Amino acid sequence: MLDLTNVLAGPYCSFQLSLMGAEVVKIEKPGSGDLARHLGPDPELNDRGIGTSFLAQNAGKKSVELDLKDPDGRAAFEDLVRGADVLLENYRAGVLARLGYDWDVLHRLNDQLVYCAISGFGQTGPGSQAPAYDQVVQGLSGMMSITGTAETAPLRVGFPVCDSIGGLMAAFAISSALVGRAHGGGGSFLDLSMLEASMSAMGWAVSSYLISGVETVAMGDQNATAAPSGTFHAADGPLNIAANRQSQFETLCRLIGREDLVDDPKFLTRDLRKVHRFELNQEIDEALAGRSALVWEKELSAAGVPAARILTVAQAVESEQLHHRRFFHDVPFPGGEDRMVRTSGNGVHLDGRPLRPQGPPPTLGQHNDELDELRRASQARSQLRRGGAA
């Protein structure tokens, strides 16, 4: 896989495929590389070109520096394309084509290539040339308008969710295209729009309007589809409870000592509970106030009512469940330093084992001296394909 991407959506995509076993060759701009190398909370790492944002998504990849405006760089790039399975980029729409590598050119170089272009708004249309960062896409998707409360919306989701969704959708599309190719479908061009991928992931918020004409509004920590379902308050802090089914509502009322709520005319049905949501929430909060969130989490969960405390990121990272699942992985620090980098997995276990990076994140141009070897291997794969086709 040839990875020409920067920052998050593209690198996140290629990282997922790397965890699944892909060999990823990261092609970076000489001297500066991926912008993410200079992003993160640690200025010293940023100055060294191994910022936290880069370390998080690039373990196990190789890095070579190529200038696609230089004849030698272009020749090397074309050799790599001829034997590649996948080419991934997340430039603004049309940038790679303006460098001389549109789909027709790439397809002539390698008719088995799966070429995936991730962009904010897709390769076509009146908005295709607009610059797009995650927050811009969050705003244009409607996502921010339904995040927060009526008083605080619009709010940005607390992490770059549109970049992550775009990367996941791209990884899914690439994997599917490779399966299709294995069944005789040949190469393909995947035009991935982060805006469209994000709106697809918004699911019910979009379909409520499309199908029923009901516009979703910001409801803060409440679930619009059910009640009681949202954030509640125990003696020492908040917890989420999602008693979406009638049986779960009845169990919740019994465990908090408020069985009378089940027969209250205001709360008899799912729709009535939604209408009287905030009155019901107040009754439940008062009943929860005598015990800790952790006690309620254990008791309600054991009885089949989904419930859990609200953790900080630091608390979530220390989760016993995540450690049991071996979700985090220690890999060597770039450049051979005597320290480790802890990275996330992706939640997939293959035959009982978590997928993990196969090596450290690379320093910029770390594998430049392997370029000739990579080109020869690419040429060999190209010749093998032509022989197989013949």
mmCIF file of C-alpha atoms in Angstrom:
data_model
loop_
_atom_site.group_PDB
_atom_site.id
_atom_site.type_symbol
_atom_site.label_atom_id
_atom_site.label_comp_id
_atom_site.label_asym_id
_atom_site.label_seq_id
_atom_site.Cartn_x
_atom_site.Cartn_y
_atom_site.Cartn_z
ATOM 1 C CA MET A 1 0.000 0.000 0.000
ATOM 2 C CA LEU A 2 1.358 3.403 -1.016
ATOM 3 C CA ASP A 3 0.225 6.021 1.481
ATOM 4 C CA LEU A 4 0.468 9.666 0.399
ATOM 5 C CA THR A 5 -1.740 10.937 3.227
ATOM 6 C CA ASN A 6 -1.395 13.527 5.951
ATOM 7 C CA VAL A 7 -2.676 14.207 9.470
ATOM 8 C CA LEU A 8 -5.585 11.884 10.342
ATOM 9 C CA ALA A 9 -8.263 10.570 7.963
ATOM 10 C CA GLY A 10 -5.775 8.966 5.572
ATOM 11 C CA PRO A 11 -3.177 7.859 8.121
ATOM 12 C CA TYR A 12 -5.967 6.410 10.290
ATOM 13 C CA CYS A 13 -7.192 4.407 7.283
ATOM 14 C CA SER A 14 -3.759 3.012 6.446
ATOM 15 C CA PHE A 15 -3.090 2.283 10.136
ATOM 16 C CA GLN A 16 -6.222 0.121 10.275
ATOM 17 C CA LEU A 17 -5.097 -1.778 7.192
ATOM 18 C CA SER A 18 -1.592 -2.094 8.618
ATOM 19 C CA LEU A 19 -3.035 -3.712 11.736
ATOM 20 C CA MET A 20 -4.804 -6.154 9.410
ATOM 21 C CA GLY A 21 -1.462 -7.078 7.814
ATOM 22 C CA ALA A 22 -0.926 -4.599 4.970
ATOM 23 C CA GLU A 23 2.599 -3.428 4.157
ATOM 24 C CA VAL A 24 2.274 0.361 4.175
ATOM 25 C CA VAL A 25 4.899 2.544 2.496
ATOM 26 C CA LYS A 26 4.369 6.139 3.543
ATOM 27 C CA ILE A 27 5.482 8.537 0.790
ATOM 28 C CA GLU A 28 6.328 11.880 2.402
ATOM 29 C CA LYS A 29 7.355 15.318 1.256
ATOM 30 C CA PRO A 30 11.144 15.672 1.577
ATOM 31 C CA GLY A 31 12.249 17.681 4.572
ATOM 32 C CA SER A 32 8.877 18.084 6.288
ATOM 33 C CA GLY A 33 6.757 14.979 5.800
ATOM 34 C CA ASP A 34 3.309 14.401 7.244
ATOM 35 C CA LEU A 35 1.993 17.525 8.998
ATOM 36 C CA ALA A 36 1.019 15.315 11.940
ATOM 37 C CA ARG A 37 4.728 14.913 12.689
ATOM 38 C CA HIS A 38 4.539 18.429 14.097
ATOM 39 C CA LEU A 39 1.221 18.164 15.938
ATOM 40 C CA GLY A 40 0.545 17.215 19.537
ATOM 41 C CA PRO A 41 0.856 18.436 23.123
ATOM 42 C CA ASP A 42 4.646 17.879 23.383
ATOM 43 C CA PRO A 43 6.607 20.734 21.707
ATOM 44 C CA GLU A 44 9.887 18.808 21.896
ATOM 45 C CA LEU A 45 8.458 15.879 19.936
ATOM 46 C CA ASN A 46 6.828 18.258 17.465
ATOM 47 C CA ASP A 47 10.187 19.927 16.807
ATOM 48 C CA ARG A 48 11.740 16.517 16.186
ATOM 49 C CA GLY A 49 9.082 15.554 13.640
ATOM 50 C CA ILE A 50 7.622 12.758 15.747
ATOM 51 C CA GLY A 51 4.661 14.527 17.333
ATOM 52 C CA THR A 52 2.138 12.590 19.361
ATOM 53 C CA SER A 53 -0.469 12.897 16.610
ATOM 54 C CA PHE A 54 1.922 11.154 14.230
ATOM 55 C CA LEU A 55 2.992 8.457 16.686
ATOM 56 C CA ALA A 56 -0.642 7.524 17.320
ATOM 57 C CA GLN A 57 -1.470 6.493 13.732
ATOM 58 C CA ASN A 58 1.719 5.427 11.995
ATOM 59 C CA ALA A 59 3.267 2.505 13.859
ATOM 60 C CA GLY A 60 4.427 -0.292 11.603
ATOM 61 C CA LYS A 61 4.696 1.818 8.440
ATOM 62 C CA LYS A 62 7.728 2.582 6.307
ATOM 63 C CA SER A 63 8.684 6.149 5.332
ATOM 64 C CA VAL A 64 10.348 7.235 2.105
ATOM 65 C CA GLU A 65 10.766 10.817 0.912
ATOM 66 C CA LEU A 66 9.756 11.495 -2.700
ATOM 67 C CA ASP A 67 9.257 14.794 -4.499
ATOM 68 C CA LEU A 68 6.531 14.202 -7.084
ATOM 69 C CA LYS A 69 7.584 17.381 -8.915
ATOM 70 C CA ASP A 70 11.113 16.054 -9.442
ATOM 71 C CA PRO A 71 11.823 13.712 -12.396
ATOM 72 C CA ASP A 72 13.728 11.203 -10.266
ATOM 73 C CA GLY A 73 11.021 11.261 -7.616
ATOM 74 C CA ARG A 74 8.335 10.735 -10.243
ATOM 75 C CA ALA A 75 10.197 7.812 -11.784
ATOM 76 C CA ALA A 76 10.521 6.141 -8.390
ATOM 77 C CA PHE A 77 6.876 6.789 -7.611
ATOM 78 C CA GLU A 78 5.755 5.275 -10.910
ATOM 79 C CA ASP A 79 7.859 2.176 -10.307
ATOM 80 C CA LEU A 80 6.180 1.759 -6.914
ATOM 81 C CA VAL A 81 2.712 2.270 -8.395
ATOM 82 C CA ARG A 82 3.267 -0.463 -10.986
ATOM 83 C CA GLY A 83 3.520 -3.125 -8.294
ATOM 84 C CA ALA A 84 1.259 -1.673 -5.610
ATOM 85 C CA ASP A 85 -2.067 -3.091 -4.549
ATOM 86 C CA VAL A 86 -3.399 0.175 -3.136
ATOM 87 C CA LEU A 87 -2.681 3.889 -3.516
ATOM 88 C CA LEU A 88 -4.195 6.127 -0.829
ATOM 89 C CA GLU A 89 -4.166 9.937 -0.740
ATOM 90 C CA ASN A 90 -6.119 12.678 1.008
ATOM 91 C CA TYR A 91 -5.127 15.778 -0.914
ATOM 92 C CA ARG A 92 -7.724 18.343 -1.845
ATOM 93 C CA ALA A 93 -9.750 17.031 -4.795
ATOM 94 C CA GLY A 94 -7.768 17.046 -8.031
ATOM 95 C CA VAL A 95 -4.318 17.765 -6.569
ATOM 96 C CA LEU A 96 -2.804 14.407 -7.533
ATOM 97 C CA ALA A 97 -4.332 14.739 -11.004
ATOM 98 C CA ARG A 98 -2.697 18.159 -11.391
ATOM 99 C CA LEU A 99 0.611 16.496 -10.548
ATOM 100 C CA GLY A 100 0.017 14.275 -13.583
ATOM 101 C CA TYR A 101 -1.464 11.249 -11.848
ATOM 102 C CA ASP A 102 -5.179 11.119 -12.506
ATOM 103 C CA TRP A 103 -7.033 7.809 -12.512
ATOM 104 C CA ASP A 104 -6.431 7.199 -16.221
ATOM 105 C CA VAL A 105 -2.665 7.557 -15.799
ATOM 106 C CA LEU A 106 -2.581 5.427 -12.645
ATOM 107 C CA HIS A 107 -4.739 2.760 -14.280
ATOM 108 C CA ARG A 108 -2.390 2.611 -17.269
ATOM 109 C CA LEU A 109 0.551 2.157 -14.909
ATOM 110 C CA ASN A 110 -1.255 -0.614 -13.025
ATOM 111 C CA ASP A 111 -4.659 -1.876 -14.120
ATOM 112 C CA GLN A 112 -4.969 -3.863 -10.865
ATOM 113 C CA LEU A 113 -4.475 -0.819 -8.636
ATOM 114 C CA VAL A 114 -7.085 0.151 -6.055
ATOM 115 C CA TYR A 115 -6.821 3.933 -5.841
ATOM 116 C CA CYS A 116 -8.613 5.611 -2.928
ATOM 117 C CA ALA A 117 -8.850 9.402 -2.739
ATOM 118 C CA ILE A 118 -10.163 10.753 0.566
ATOM 119 C CA SER A 119 -11.336 14.364 0.464
ATOM 120 C CA GLY A 120 -13.647 16.577 2.448
ATOM 121 C CA PHE A 121 -16.435 16.707 -0.116
ATOM 122 C CA GLY A 122 -15.583 14.271 -2.892
ATOM 123 C CA GLN A 123 -13.849 14.726 -6.236
ATOM 124 C CA THR A 124 -16.837 16.314 -7.998
ATOM 125 C CA GLY A 125 -19.496 18.920 -7.334
ATOM 126 C CA PRO A 126 -19.601 22.638 -6.511
ATOM 127 C CA GLY A 127 -17.988 22.134 -3.093
ATOM 128 C CA SER A 128 -15.231 19.773 -4.133
ATOM 129 C CA GLN A 129 -12.491 22.416 -4.080
ATOM 130 C CA ALA A 130 -13.347 23.861 -0.666
ATOM 131 C CA PRO A 131 -10.733 23.266 2.053
ATOM 132 C CA ALA A 132 -11.915 20.793 4.670
ATOM 133 C CA TYR A 133 -10.785 20.096 8.180
ATOM 134 C CA ASP A 134 -12.688 17.888 10.589
ATOM 135 C CA GLN A 135 -14.476 20.757 12.315
ATOM 136 C CA VAL A 136 -15.589 22.210 8.977
ATOM 137 C CA VAL A 137 -17.123 18.863 8.031
ATOM 138 C CA GLN A 138 -18.746 18.533 11.452
ATOM 139 C CA GLY A 139 -20.441 21.873 10.881
ATOM 140 C CA LEU A 140 -21.589 21.193 7.325
ATOM 141 C CA SER A 141 -22.927 17.730 8.190
ATOM 142 C CA GLY A 142 -25.332 19.084 10.810
ATOM 143 C CA MET A 143 -23.481 17.151 13.478
ATOM 144 C CA MET A 144 -22.594 20.220 15.525
ATOM 145 C CA SER A 145 -26.186 21.464 15.482
ATOM 146 C CA ILE A 146 -27.335 18.410 17.439
ATOM 147 C CA THR A 147 -24.375 18.269 19.830
ATOM 148 C CA GLY A 148 -24.880 19.961 23.176
ATOM 149 C CA THR A 149 -28.117 21.326 24.589
ATOM 150 C CA ALA A 150 -30.598 23.823 23.228
ATOM 151 C CA GLU A 151 -28.629 26.470 25.116
ATOM 152 C CA THR A 152 -25.100 25.379 24.144
ATOM 153 C CA ALA A 153 -25.418 23.962 20.605
ATOM 154 C CA PRO A 154 -23.776 24.040 18.163
ATOM 155 C CA LEU A 155 -20.795 22.267 19.703
ATOM 156 C CA ARG A 156 -17.870 20.409 18.193
ATOM 157 C CA VAL A 157 -17.663 16.730 19.050
ATOM 158 C CA GLY A 158 -14.703 16.325 21.413
ATOM 159 C CA PHE A 159 -12.432 14.471 18.970
ATOM 160 C CA PRO A 160 -11.990 14.529 15.152
ATOM 161 C CA VAL A 161 -14.885 12.192 14.534
ATOM 162 C CA CYS A 162 -15.340 13.003 10.830
ATOM 163 C CA ASP A 163 -11.681 12.255 10.113
ATOM 164 C CA SER A 164 -12.000 8.940 11.928
ATOM 165 C CA ILE A 165 -15.250 8.000 10.172
ATOM 166 C CA GLY A 166 -13.743 8.935 6.815
ATOM 167 C CA GLY A 167 -10.704 6.788 7.524
ATOM 168 C CA LEU A 168 -12.777 3.814 8.606
ATOM 169 C CA MET A 169 -15.063 4.076 5.572
ATOM 170 C CA ALA A 170 -12.014 4.255 3.314
ATOM 171 C CA ALA A 171 -10.469 1.168 4.929
ATOM 172 C CA PHE A 172 -13.758 -0.685 4.471
ATOM 173 C CA ALA A 173 -14.038 0.396 0.828
ATOM 174 C CA ILE A 174 -10.436 -0.559 0.051
ATOM 175 C CA SER A 175 -10.857 -3.983 1.641
ATOM 176 C CA SER A 176 -14.051 -4.555 -0.342
ATOM 177 C CA ALA A 177 -12.375 -3.442 -3.580
ATOM 178 C CA LEU A 178 -9.511 -5.876 -2.980
ATOM 179 C CA VAL A 179 -11.998 -8.708 -2.515
ATOM 180 C CA GLY A 180 -13.689 -7.692 -5.737
ATOM 181 C CA ARG A 181 -10.350 -7.622 -7.519
ATOM 182 C CA ALA A 182 -9.536 -11.108 -6.242
ATOM 183 C CA HIS A 183 -12.720 -12.283 -7.952
ATOM 184 C CA GLY A 184 -11.691 -10.842 -11.303
ATOM 185 C CA GLY A 185 -12.953 -7.308 -10.903
ATOM 186 C CA GLY A 186 -9.661 -5.564 -11.661
ATOM 187 C CA GLY A 187 -8.532 -2.263 -10.217
ATOM 188 C CA SER A 188 -10.885 0.504 -9.108
ATOM 189 C CA PHE A 189 -11.069 4.181 -8.191
ATOM 190 C CA LEU A 190 -12.662 4.975 -4.816
ATOM 191 C CA ASP A 191 -13.801 8.582 -4.349
ATOM 192 C CA LEU A 192 -14.396 8.972 -0.581
ATOM 193 C CA SER A 193 -16.193 12.061 0.750
ATOM 194 C CA MET A 194 -15.751 12.712 4.484
ATOM 195 C CA LEU A 195 -18.975 14.744 4.482
ATOM 196 C CA GLU A 196 -20.993 11.890 2.998
ATOM 197 C CA ALA A 197 -19.338 9.262 5.183
ATOM 198 C CA SER A 198 -20.089 11.341 8.278
ATOM 199 C CA MET A 199 -23.728 11.875 7.331
ATOM 200 C CA SER A 200 -24.043 8.147 6.704
ATOM 201 C CA ALA A 201 -22.753 7.498 10.226
ATOM 202 C CA MET A 202 -25.266 9.974 11.673
ATOM 203 C CA GLY A 203 -27.939 7.403 10.842
ATOM 204 C CA TRP A 204 -31.153 8.120 12.708
ATOM 205 C CA ALA A 205 -30.467 11.846 13.011
ATOM 206 C CA VAL A 206 -30.586 12.094 9.207
ATOM 207 C CA SER A 207 -33.257 9.481 8.509
ATOM 208 C CA SER A 208 -35.691 11.058 10.969
ATOM 209 C CA TYR A 209 -35.779 14.083 8.703
ATOM 210 C CA LEU A 210 -35.610 12.219 5.391
ATOM 211 C CA ILE A 211 -38.382 9.764 6.227
ATOM 212 C CA SER A 212 -40.554 11.485 8.830
ATOM 213 C CA GLY A 213 -39.782 15.151 8.272
ATOM 214 C CA VAL A 214 -38.746 15.497 11.922
ATOM 215 C CA GLU A 215 -35.638 17.596 12.466
ATOM 216 C CA THR A 216 -33.335 16.317 15.197
ATOM 217 C CA VAL A 217 -32.521 18.876 17.880
ATOM 218 C CA ALA A 218 -29.736 19.100 20.438
ATOM 219 C CA MET A 219 -30.694 17.193 23.570
ATOM 220 C CA GLY A 220 -27.417 17.149 25.441
ATOM 221 C CA ASP A 221 -26.988 13.917 27.369
ATOM 222 C CA GLN A 222 -30.473 12.598 26.593
ATOM 223 C CA ASN A 223 -31.398 9.908 24.058
ATOM 224 C CA ALA A 224 -34.129 11.239 21.778
ATOM 225 C CA THR A 225 -35.519 7.782 21.029
ATOM 226 C CA ALA A 226 -36.269 6.606 24.578
ATOM 227 C CA ALA A 227 -36.733 7.583 28.224
ATOM 228 C CA PRO A 228 -35.339 7.130 30.754
ATOM 229 C CA SER A 229 -32.174 7.076 28.669
ATOM 230 C CA GLY A 230 -29.344 9.511 29.298
ATOM 231 C CA THR A 231 -27.147 10.840 32.069
ATOM 232 C CA PHE A 232 -28.286 10.656 35.687
ATOM 233 C CA HIS A 233 -26.703 11.626 38.990
ATOM 234 C CA ALA A 234 -25.681 9.327 41.819
ATOM 235 C CA ALA A 235 -24.253 10.365 45.195
ATOM 236 C CA ASP A 236 -20.714 10.957 43.890
ATOM 237 C CA GLY A 237 -21.143 11.732 40.219
ATOM 238 C CA PRO A 238 -22.874 11.022 36.924
ATOM 239 C CA LEU A 239 -23.699 7.746 35.252
ATOM 240 C CA ASN A 240 -25.431 6.786 32.048
ATOM 241 C CA ILE A 241 -28.565 4.658 32.180
ATOM 242 C CA ALA A 242 -30.356 3.392 29.074
ATOM 243 C CA ALA A 243 -33.613 1.721 30.123
ATOM 244 C CA ASN A 244 -34.911 1.673 26.562
ATOM 245 C CA ARG A 245 -37.156 -1.384 26.882
ATOM 246 C CA GLN A 246 -40.262 -1.676 29.011
ATOM 247 C CA SER A 247 -38.731 -4.549 30.950
ATOM 248 C CA GLN A 248 -35.603 -2.505 31.640
ATOM 249 C CA PHE A 249 -37.696 0.442 32.851
ATOM 250 C CA GLU A 250 -39.603 -1.816 35.215
ATOM 251 C CA THR A 251 -36.363 -3.365 36.526
ATOM 252 C CA LEU A 252 -34.828 0.075 37.045
ATOM 253 C CA CYS A 253 -37.856 1.271 39.018
ATOM 254 C CA ARG A 254 -37.747 -1.823 41.193
ATOM 255 C CA LEU A 255 -34.036 -1.544 41.969
ATOM 256 C CA ILE A 256 -34.185 2.138 42.896
ATOM 257 C CA GLY A 257 -37.220 1.532 45.104
ATOM 258 C CA ARG A 258 -39.676 3.429 42.901
ATOM 259 C CA GLU A 259 -41.965 0.734 41.525
ATOM 260 C CA ASP A 260 -44.782 3.279 41.699
ATOM 261 C CA LEU A 261 -43.324 4.994 38.629
ATOM 262 C CA VAL A 262 -44.255 1.990 36.473
ATOM 263 C CA ASP A 263 -47.975 2.597 37.023
ATOM 264 C CA ASP A 264 -47.845 6.382 36.945
ATOM 265 C CA PRO A 265 -50.156 7.529 34.091
ATOM 266 C CA LYS A 266 -47.443 9.904 32.854
ATOM 267 C CA PHE A 267 -44.924 7.086 32.390
ATOM 268 C CA LEU A 268 -47.043 4.116 31.277
ATOM 269 C CA THR A 269 -45.724 3.912 27.717
ATOM 270 C CA ARG A 270 -42.505 4.631 25.883
ATOM 271 C CA ASP A 271 -43.962 7.686 24.144
ATOM 272 C CA LEU A 272 -45.461 9.066 27.370
ATOM 273 C CA ARG A 273 -42.107 8.725 29.095
ATOM 274 C CA LYS A 274 -40.488 10.742 26.297
ATOM 275 C CA VAL A 275 -43.100 13.496 26.692
ATOM 276 C CA HIS A 276 -42.547 13.641 30.449
ATOM 277 C CA ARG A 277 -38.804 12.897 30.248
ATOM 278 C CA PHE A 278 -37.503 15.598 32.561
ATOM 279 C CA GLU A 279 -40.071 14.965 35.285
ATOM 280 C CA LEU A 280 -39.180 11.265 35.172
ATOM 281 C CA ASN A 281 -35.463 12.054 35.240
ATOM 282 C CA GLN A 282 -35.894 14.133 38.382
ATOM 283 C CA GLU A 283 -37.662 11.281 40.155
ATOM 284 C CA ILE A 284 -34.888 8.863 39.182
ATOM 285 C CA ASP A 285 -32.102 11.268 40.207
ATOM 286 C CA GLU A 286 -33.624 11.632 43.669
ATOM 287 C CA ALA A 287 -33.726 7.848 44.048
ATOM 288 C CA LEU A 288 -30.118 7.433 42.856
ATOM 289 C CA ALA A 289 -28.738 10.072 45.233
ATOM 290 C CA GLY A 290 -28.196 7.709 48.156
ATOM 291 C CA ARG A 291 -25.542 5.488 46.552
ATOM 292 C CA SER A 292 -22.395 5.832 44.456
ATOM 293 C CA ALA A 293 -22.294 5.649 40.682
ATOM 294 C CA LEU A 294 -20.097 2.542 40.798
ATOM 295 C CA VAL A 295 -22.554 0.704 43.066
ATOM 296 C CA TRP A 296 -25.438 1.563 40.753
ATOM 297 C CA GLU A 297 -23.394 0.568 37.703
ATOM 298 C CA LYS A 298 -22.744 -2.892 39.093
ATOM 299 C CA GLU A 299 -26.270 -3.488 40.386
ATOM 300 C CA LEU A 300 -28.132 -2.228 37.341
ATOM 301 C CA SER A 301 -25.812 -3.924 34.851
ATOM 302 C CA ALA A 302 -26.123 -7.233 36.683
ATOM 303 C CA ALA A 303 -29.904 -6.967 36.371
ATOM 304 C CA GLY A 304 -29.779 -6.288 32.625
ATOM 305 C CA VAL A 305 -30.220 -2.504 32.697
ATOM 306 C CA PRO A 306 -27.411 -0.843 30.686
ATOM 307 C CA ALA A 307 -25.646 1.522 33.089
ATOM 308 C CA ALA A 308 -22.127 2.818 33.563
ATOM 309 C CA ARG A 309 -20.184 5.689 35.062
ATOM 310 C CA ILE A 310 -18.934 8.552 32.887
ATOM 311 C CA LEU A 311 -15.151 8.379 32.837
ATOM 312 C CA THR A 312 -12.438 10.790 31.826
ATOM 313 C CA VAL A 313 -10.127 9.716 29.005
ATOM 314 C CA ALA A 314 -7.418 9.001 31.593
ATOM 315 C CA GLN A 315 -9.801 6.790 33.564
ATOM 316 C CA ALA A 316 -10.999 5.017 30.427
ATOM 317 C CA VAL A 317 -7.418 4.226 29.388
ATOM 318 C CA GLU A 318 -6.909 2.457 32.718
ATOM 319 C CA SER A 319 -10.052 0.341 32.227
ATOM 320 C CA GLU A 320 -9.704 -3.235 33.424
ATOM 321 C CA GLN A 321 -11.692 -4.405 30.405
ATOM 322 C CA LEU A 322 -9.346 -2.745 27.916
ATOM 323 C CA HIS A 323 -6.316 -4.187 29.663
ATOM 324 C CA HIS A 324 -7.876 -7.647 29.676
ATOM 325 C CA ARG A 325 -8.467 -7.322 25.932
ATOM 326 C CA ARG A 326 -4.846 -6.162 25.377
ATOM 327 C CA PHE A 327 -6.133 -3.124 23.505
ATOM 328 C CA PHE A 328 -2.987 -1.031 23.997
ATOM 329 C CA HIS A 329 0.355 -2.034 22.534
ATOM 330 C CA ASP A 330 3.901 -0.967 23.332
ATOM 331 C CA VAL A 331 6.144 -0.506 20.300
ATOM 332 C CA PRO A 332 9.731 0.788 20.132
ATOM 333 C CA PHE A 333 10.191 4.534 19.983
ATOM 334 C CA PRO A 334 11.261 5.899 16.559
ATOM 335 C CA GLY A 335 14.961 6.152 15.940
ATOM 336 C CA GLY A 336 15.978 3.334 18.257
ATOM 337 C CA GLU A 337 15.643 5.278 21.516
ATOM 338 C CA ASP A 338 15.532 3.165 24.653
ATOM 339 C CA ARG A 339 11.858 3.812 25.374
ATOM 340 C CA MET A 340 8.483 2.639 24.165
ATOM 341 C CA VAL A 341 5.411 4.204 22.567
ATOM 342 C CA ARG A 342 1.991 3.005 23.677
ATOM 343 C CA THR A 343 -0.561 2.900 20.852
ATOM 344 C CA SER A 344 -4.183 1.844 20.526
ATOM 345 C CA GLY A 345 -5.376 -1.216 18.671
ATOM 346 C CA ASN A 346 -8.682 -1.316 16.829
ATOM 347 C CA GLY A 347 -10.787 -3.677 18.925
ATOM 348 C CA VAL A 348 -10.502 -6.656 16.555
ATOM 349 C CA HIS A 349 -9.217 -10.014 17.752
ATOM 350 C CA LEU A 350 -8.133 -12.456 15.063
ATOM 351 C CA ASP A 351 -8.329 -16.071 16.193
ATOM 352 C CA GLY A 352 -8.228 -14.906 19.809
ATOM 353 C CA ARG A 353 -5.373 -12.438 19.448
ATOM 354 C CA PRO A 354 -5.616 -8.634 19.213
ATOM 355 C CA LEU A 355 -4.297 -7.022 16.073
ATOM 356 C CA ARG A 356 -1.150 -5.064 16.851
ATOM 357 C CA PRO A 357 1.384 -2.869 15.020
ATOM 358 C CA GLN A 358 4.289 -4.733 13.486
ATOM 359 C CA GLY A 359 6.899 -2.121 14.310
ATOM 360 C CA PRO A 360 7.568 1.435 15.489
ATOM 361 C CA PRO A 361 6.394 4.623 13.786
ATOM 362 C CA PRO A 362 9.080 5.655 11.276
ATOM 363 C CA THR A 363 11.281 8.700 11.390
ATOM 364 C CA LEU A 364 11.012 10.862 8.281
ATOM 365 C CA GLY A 365 12.718 9.098 5.373
ATOM 366 C CA GLN A 366 13.835 6.227 7.582
ATOM 367 C CA HIS A 367 13.467 3.769 4.705
ATOM 368 C CA ASN A 368 14.974 5.913 1.930
ATOM 369 C CA ASP A 369 17.857 3.456 1.684
ATOM 370 C CA GLU A 370 15.336 0.693 0.953
ATOM 371 C CA LEU A 371 13.819 2.565 -2.000
ATOM 372 C CA ASP A 372 15.755 0.627 -4.645
ATOM 373 C CA GLU A 373 14.729 -2.631 -3.012
ATOM 374 C CA LEU A 374 11.113 -1.495 -2.865
ATOM 375 C CA ARG A 375 11.221 -0.558 -6.548
ATOM 376 C CA ARG A 376 12.655 -3.950 -7.518
ATOM 377 C CA ALA A 377 10.015 -5.753 -5.468
ATOM 378 C CA SER A 378 7.343 -3.634 -7.116
ATOM 379 C CA GLN A 379 8.637 -4.459 -10.577
ATOM 380 C CA ALA A 380 8.665 -8.159 -9.714
ATOM 381 C CA ARG A 381 5.033 -8.011 -8.584
ATOM 382 C CA SER A 382 4.091 -6.152 -11.751
ATOM 383 C CA GLN A 383 5.755 -8.746 -13.964
ATOM 384 C CA LEU A 384 4.126 -11.556 -12.006
ATOM 385 C CA ARG A 385 0.687 -9.994 -12.532
ATOM 386 C CA ARG A 386 1.280 -9.579 -16.250
ATOM 387 C CA GLY A 387 2.404 -13.163 -16.476
ATOM 388 C CA GLY A 388 -0.677 -14.305 -14.590
ATOM 389 C CA ALA A 389 -2.940 -12.246 -16.834
ATOM 390 C CA ALA A 390 -1.291 -13.736 -19.920
#
